[in-house]
GROMACS .gro file of C-alpha atoms in nm:
model
  262
    1MET     CA    1   5.281  22.015  -3.653
    2THR     CA    2   5.531  22.072  -3.370
    3GLY     CA    3   5.288  22.319  -3.209
    4ILE     CA    4   5.006  22.063  -3.215
    5ILE     CA    5   5.222  21.796  -3.055
    6LEU     CA    6   5.339  22.040  -2.789
    7ALA     CA    7   4.979  22.142  -2.710
    8ALA     CA    8   4.876  21.777  -2.680
    9VAL     CA    9   5.163  21.706  -2.444
   10VAL     CA   10   5.077  22.010  -2.229
   11VAL     CA   11   4.709  21.906  -2.208
   12ALA     CA   12   4.809  21.550  -2.115
   13VAL     CA   13   5.050  21.669  -1.844
   14VAL     CA   14   4.793  21.911  -1.702
   15GLY     CA   15   4.533  21.631  -1.702
   16ILE     CA   16   4.768  21.400  -1.514
   17ILE     CA   17   4.849  21.669  -1.257
   18ILE     CA   18   4.481  21.753  -1.203
   19GLY     CA   19   4.390  21.383  -1.178
   20PHE     CA   20   4.663  21.326  -0.920
   21PHE     CA   21   4.549  21.631  -0.722
   22LEU     CA   22   4.184  21.521  -0.723
   23GLY     CA   23   4.275  21.168  -0.620
   24PHE     CA   24   4.493  21.297  -0.336
   25SER     CA   25   4.223  21.542  -0.222
   26SER     CA   26   3.952  21.276  -0.222
   27GLU     CA   27   4.157  21.061   0.012
   28LYS     CA   28   4.289  21.347   0.225
   29PHE     CA   29   3.952  21.514   0.284
   30LYS     CA   30   3.732  21.204   0.265
   31VAL     CA   31   3.436  21.218   0.505
   32GLU     CA   32   3.369  20.885   0.670
   33VAL     CA   33   3.005  20.777   0.638
   34ASP     CA   34   2.844  20.565   0.908
   35PRO     CA   35   2.766  20.222   0.755
   36LYS     CA   36   2.429  20.230   0.932
   37GLU     CA   37   2.348  20.560   0.764
   38GLU     CA   38   2.418  20.407   0.424
   39ALA     CA   39   2.212  20.099   0.510
   40VAL     CA   40   1.917  20.311   0.630
   41LEU     CA   41   1.933  20.526   0.317
   42GLY     CA   42   1.923  20.208   0.112
   43VAL     CA   43   1.583  20.104   0.250
   44LEU     CA   44   1.419  20.448   0.253
   45PRO     CA   45   1.177  20.500  -0.040
   46GLY     CA   46   1.377  20.782  -0.202
   47ASN     CA   47   1.081  21.018  -0.252
   48ASN     CA   48   1.269  21.306  -0.086
   49CYS     CA   49   0.931  21.460   0.001
   50GLY     CA   50   1.051  21.625   0.323
   51GLY     CA   51   0.751  21.494   0.517
   52CYS     CA   52   0.985  21.366   0.787
   53GLY     CA   53   1.106  21.720   0.858
   54PHE     CA   54   1.454  21.660   0.717
   55PRO     CA   55   1.603  21.765   0.380
   56GLY     CA   56   1.526  21.449   0.188
   57CYS     CA   57   1.592  21.082   0.258
   58SER     CA   58   1.966  21.133   0.304
   59GLY     CA   59   1.899  21.388   0.578
   60LEU     CA   60   1.664  21.150   0.758
   61ALA     CA   61   1.908  20.859   0.723
   62ALA     CA   62   2.185  21.067   0.881
   63ALA     CA   63   1.954  21.175   1.165
   64ILE     CA   64   1.842  20.817   1.235
   65ALA     CA   65   2.202  20.695   1.240
   66LYS     CA   66   2.288  20.967   1.494
   67GLY     CA   67   1.984  20.891   1.708
   68GLU     CA   68   1.828  21.228   1.628
   69ALA     CA   69   1.523  21.078   1.455
   70GLY     CA   70   1.307  20.774   1.513
   71VAL     CA   71   1.308  20.461   1.298
   72GLY     CA   72   0.945  20.525   1.210
   73ASP     CA   73   0.981  20.890   1.108
   74CYS     CA   74   0.938  20.825   0.735
   75PRO     CA   75   0.568  20.889   0.662
   76VAL     CA   76   0.593  20.741   0.314
   77GLY     CA   77   0.755  20.412   0.412
   78GLY     CA   78   0.521  20.346   0.701
   79GLU     CA   79   0.548  20.039   0.922
   80PRO     CA   80   0.726  19.808   0.671
   81ILE     CA   81   1.016  20.051   0.626
   82ALA     CA   82   1.022  20.127   1.000
   83ASN     CA   83   1.068  19.756   1.073
   84LYS     CA   84   1.360  19.732   0.828
   85ILE     CA   85   1.529  20.039   0.975
   86ALA     CA   86   1.474  19.910   1.329
   87GLU     CA   87   1.651  19.587   1.231
   88ILE     CA   88   1.946  19.787   1.094
   89MET     CA   89   1.965  20.001   1.406
   90GLY     CA   90   1.912  19.709   1.642
   91VAL     CA   91   1.608  19.857   1.814
   92GLU     CA   92   1.236  19.786   1.845
   93ALA     CA   93   1.023  19.957   1.582
   94GLY     CA   94   0.712  19.977   1.796
   95THR     CA   95   0.369  20.036   1.646
   96SER     CA   96   0.199  20.355   1.536
   97ALA     CA   97  -0.146  20.418   1.396
   98LYS     CA   98  -0.153  20.510   1.028
   99GLU     CA   99  -0.256  20.870   0.962
  100VAL     CA  100  -0.378  21.054   0.654
  101ALA     CA  101  -0.440  21.417   0.565
  102PHE     CA  102  -0.794  21.547   0.604
  103VAL     CA  103  -0.957  21.871   0.486
  104HIS     CA  104  -1.191  22.017   0.751
  105CYS     CA  105  -1.439  22.171   0.511
  106ASP     CA  106  -1.763  22.051   0.351
  107GLY     CA  107  -1.856  22.389   0.204
  108ASN     CA  108  -1.882  22.293  -0.161
  109CYS     CA  109  -2.039  22.502  -0.438
  110ASP     CA  110  -2.392  22.417  -0.325
  111LYS     CA  111  -2.345  22.468   0.048
  112ALA     CA  112  -2.109  22.764   0.087
  113LYS     CA  113  -2.193  23.117  -0.022
  114GLU     CA  114  -1.965  23.326  -0.241
  115LYS     CA  115  -1.902  23.698  -0.192
  116PHE     CA  116  -1.792  23.752  -0.551
  117GLU     CA  117  -1.667  23.564  -0.856
  118TYR     CA  118  -1.292  23.525  -0.844
  119HIS     CA  119  -1.088  23.572  -1.162
  120GLY     CA  120  -0.716  23.541  -1.109
  121VAL     CA  121  -0.431  23.301  -1.052
  122GLU     CA  122  -0.563  22.952  -0.978
  123ASP     CA  123  -0.391  22.929  -0.642
  124CYS     CA  124  -0.531  22.961  -0.291
  125ASN     CA  125  -0.234  23.161  -0.163
  126ALA     CA  126  -0.277  23.411  -0.447
  127ALA     CA  127  -0.652  23.437  -0.384
  128MET     CA  128  -0.582  23.528  -0.021
  129PHE     CA  129  -0.472  23.871  -0.149
  130ALA     CA  130  -0.818  23.934  -0.291
  131PRO     CA  131  -1.061  24.141  -0.078
  132GLY     CA  132  -1.174  23.941   0.221
  133ALA     CA  133  -0.905  23.677   0.167
  134GLY     CA  134  -1.086  23.499  -0.114
  135SER     CA  135  -1.431  23.471  -0.262
  136LYS     CA  136  -1.581  23.240   0.001
  137ALA     CA  137  -1.822  23.408   0.241
  138CYS     CA  138  -1.689  23.174   0.510
  139LYS     CA  139  -1.348  23.308   0.603
  140TYR     CA  140  -1.245  22.961   0.717
  141GLY     CA  141  -1.367  22.777   0.407
  142CYS     CA  142  -1.166  22.592   0.144
  143LEU     CA  143  -1.100  22.816  -0.156
  144GLY     CA  144  -1.080  22.517  -0.387
  145LEU     CA  145  -0.801  22.655  -0.606
  146GLY     CA  146  -0.567  22.365  -0.549
  147SER     CA  147  -0.258  22.489  -0.363
  148CYS     CA  148  -0.266  22.168  -0.160
  149MET     CA  149  -0.323  21.959  -0.472
  150LYS     CA  150  -0.018  22.111  -0.641
  151ALA     CA  151   0.195  22.059  -0.329
  152CYS     CA  152   0.109  21.689  -0.297
  153PRO     CA  153   0.388  21.477  -0.450
  154PHE     CA  154   0.163  21.169  -0.457
  155ASP     CA  155  -0.144  21.301  -0.645
  156ALA     CA  156  -0.356  21.220  -0.340
  157ILE     CA  157  -0.567  21.538  -0.354
  158GLU     CA  158  -0.822  21.657  -0.606
  159ILE     CA  159  -1.068  21.944  -0.618
  160VAL     CA  160  -1.425  21.817  -0.616
  161ASP     CA  161  -1.716  22.060  -0.643
  162GLY     CA  162  -1.506  22.350  -0.519
  163ILE     CA  163  -1.332  22.187  -0.221
  164ALA     CA  164  -1.016  21.980  -0.176
  165VAL     CA  165  -1.068  21.609  -0.111
  166VAL     CA  166  -0.794  21.368   0.001
  167ASN     CA  167  -0.775  21.012  -0.128
  168LYS     CA  168  -0.669  20.838   0.190
  169GLU     CA  169  -0.563  20.525   0.004
  170ILE     CA  170  -0.293  20.724  -0.177
  171CYS     CA  171  -0.203  20.980   0.093
  172LYS     CA  172   0.135  20.923   0.262
  173ALA     CA  173   0.088  21.183   0.539
  174CYS     CA  174   0.391  21.380   0.419
  175LYS     CA  175   0.229  21.707   0.542
  176LYS     CA  176   0.309  21.900   0.223
  177CYS     CA  177  -0.058  21.992   0.183
  178ILE     CA  178  -0.078  22.108   0.544
  179ALA     CA  179   0.202  22.356   0.483
  180ALA     CA  180   0.050  22.471   0.153
  181CYS     CA  181  -0.302  22.550   0.279
  182PRO     CA  182  -0.332  22.922   0.366
  183LYS     CA  183  -0.655  22.859   0.560
  184HIS     CA  184  -0.494  22.593   0.783
  185LEU     CA  185  -0.780  22.355   0.705
  186ILE     CA  186  -0.578  22.037   0.679
  187ASP     CA  187  -0.433  21.816   0.948
  188LEU     CA  188  -0.359  21.448   1.005
  189VAL     CA  189  -0.631  21.215   1.130
  190PRO     CA  190  -0.644  20.838   1.188
  191TYR     CA  191  -0.674  20.625   0.876
  192GLU     CA  192  -0.928  20.395   1.045
  193GLU     CA  193  -1.258  20.386   0.860
  194LYS     CA  194  -1.468  20.381   1.177
  195LYS     CA  195  -1.329  20.708   1.309
  196VAL     CA  196  -1.563  21.003   1.253
  197LYS     CA  197  -1.441  21.343   1.139
  198VAL     CA  198  -1.568  21.699   1.175
  199HIS     CA  199  -1.588  21.853   0.828
  200CYS     CA  200  -1.574  22.212   0.952
  201ILE     CA  201  -1.333  22.441   1.132
  202ASN     CA  202  -1.540  22.762   1.147
  203LYS     CA  203  -1.491  22.923   1.488
  204ASP     CA  204  -1.765  23.183   1.451
  205LYS     CA  205  -2.091  23.164   1.644
  206GLY     CA  206  -2.378  22.958   1.508
  207LYS     CA  207  -2.582  23.243   1.358
  208GLU     CA  208  -2.281  23.376   1.167
  209VAL     CA  209  -2.195  23.027   1.043
  210MET     CA  210  -2.545  22.967   0.909
  211GLY     CA  211  -2.525  23.296   0.724
  212VAL     CA  212  -2.232  23.178   0.513
  213CYS     CA  213  -2.270  22.799   0.489
  214SER     CA  214  -2.566  22.565   0.511
  215THR     CA  215  -2.362  22.280   0.657
  216GLY     CA  216  -2.113  22.447   0.897
  217CYS     CA  217  -2.074  22.351   1.263
  218ILE     CA  218  -2.287  22.580   1.480
  219GLY     CA  219  -2.127  22.481   1.811
  220CYS     CA  220  -2.456  22.355   1.957
  221SER     CA  221  -2.278  22.096   2.179
  222ILE     CA  222  -2.531  21.821   2.101
  223CYS     CA  223  -2.243  21.597   1.991
  224GLU     CA  224  -2.058  21.667   2.315
  225LYS     CA  225  -2.363  21.579   2.525
  226THR     CA  226  -2.428  21.265   2.320
  227CYS     CA  227  -2.079  21.114   2.342
  228LYS     CA  228  -2.048  20.864   2.627
  229PHE     CA  229  -1.671  20.850   2.600
  230ASP     CA  230  -1.584  21.218   2.647
  231ALA     CA  231  -1.427  21.206   2.300
  232ILE     CA  232  -1.574  21.520   2.146
  233HIS     CA  233  -1.589  21.876   2.277
  234VAL     CA  234  -1.688  22.213   2.138
  235VAL     CA  235  -1.377  22.431   2.141
  236ASP     CA  236  -1.397  22.790   2.013
  237ASN     CA  237  -1.748  22.722   1.877
  238VAL     CA  238  -1.650  22.416   1.671
  239ALA     CA  239  -1.657  22.044   1.752
  240VAL     CA  240  -1.316  21.880   1.801
  241ILE     CA  241  -1.259  21.504   1.831
  242ASP     CA  242  -1.013  21.343   2.071
  243TYR     CA  243  -0.905  21.038   1.872
  244GLU     CA  244  -0.740  20.883   2.174
  245LYS     CA  245  -1.087  20.842   2.326
  246CYS     CA  246  -1.304  20.804   2.016
  247ILE     CA  247  -1.414  20.442   1.958
  248GLY     CA  248  -1.605  20.514   1.638
  249CYS     CA  249  -1.954  20.452   1.774
  250LYS     CA  250  -2.084  20.735   1.549
  251ALA     CA  251  -2.340  20.853   1.805
  252CYS     CA  252  -2.223  21.212   1.758
  253ALA     CA  253  -2.262  21.185   1.381
  254ARG     CA  254  -2.618  21.058   1.412
  255LYS     CA  255  -2.719  21.340   1.645
  256CYS     CA  256  -2.544  21.630   1.466
  257PRO     CA  257  -2.822  21.860   1.336
  258LYS     CA  258  -2.600  21.997   1.056
  259LYS     CA  259  -2.471  21.653   0.952
  260ILE     CA  260  -2.118  21.791   0.954
  261ILE     CA  261  -1.977  21.492   1.148
  262TYR     CA  262  -1.941  21.174   0.944
   0.00000   0.00000   0.00000
């Protein structure tokens, strides 16, 4: 019995000593946190998606408080969160056009040719190790195995008829899909409905494009000649839109012989 009592006393004493040491250490080595940083973190959405380029919401909050990031750098929060952060920081939020991810490929199962039937890991990055970097005859085409879909934390991407399609109403422009795509097919485009988009990124010459996909851009420059606003140009054999100049008149889309602009 004496041994049990002694053990209990020893444990209690050790606990008190450790508690005192931890309490002292927490005060001695306490890191002061900027109140603005805490306030900013409180209004951020807490998704920790990394789309802002920082390690989670806490990293962005710290950067904003230090002036190393803008009040509107959270792609998930958008303008409403930017306005709240601007109020905390005592600055103007400004305005920015909403953007969404877009997959520059229309080569679905009916339009794009296949070199072989792929059997392996259902992942685009894994398929890149197959001969010819995947089964698609078009070396630029979407492999449709869902690496971008798996990377999206918002379920904004699905595979439809062999190609990735972004639901722009759900997309938060976090850029996770952009980083995940081994073909570099995805980028951010304006959310605006009236803005046209080029559903191809094939940089080969027209004859080669037609040999692998019935709908690919052939670099004919008809869209470029049609546009009255100098908003579209053929660069490296593929049409590229300047969204700063594009007014959404859709003249290029109507004239495109391959119907790849819409």
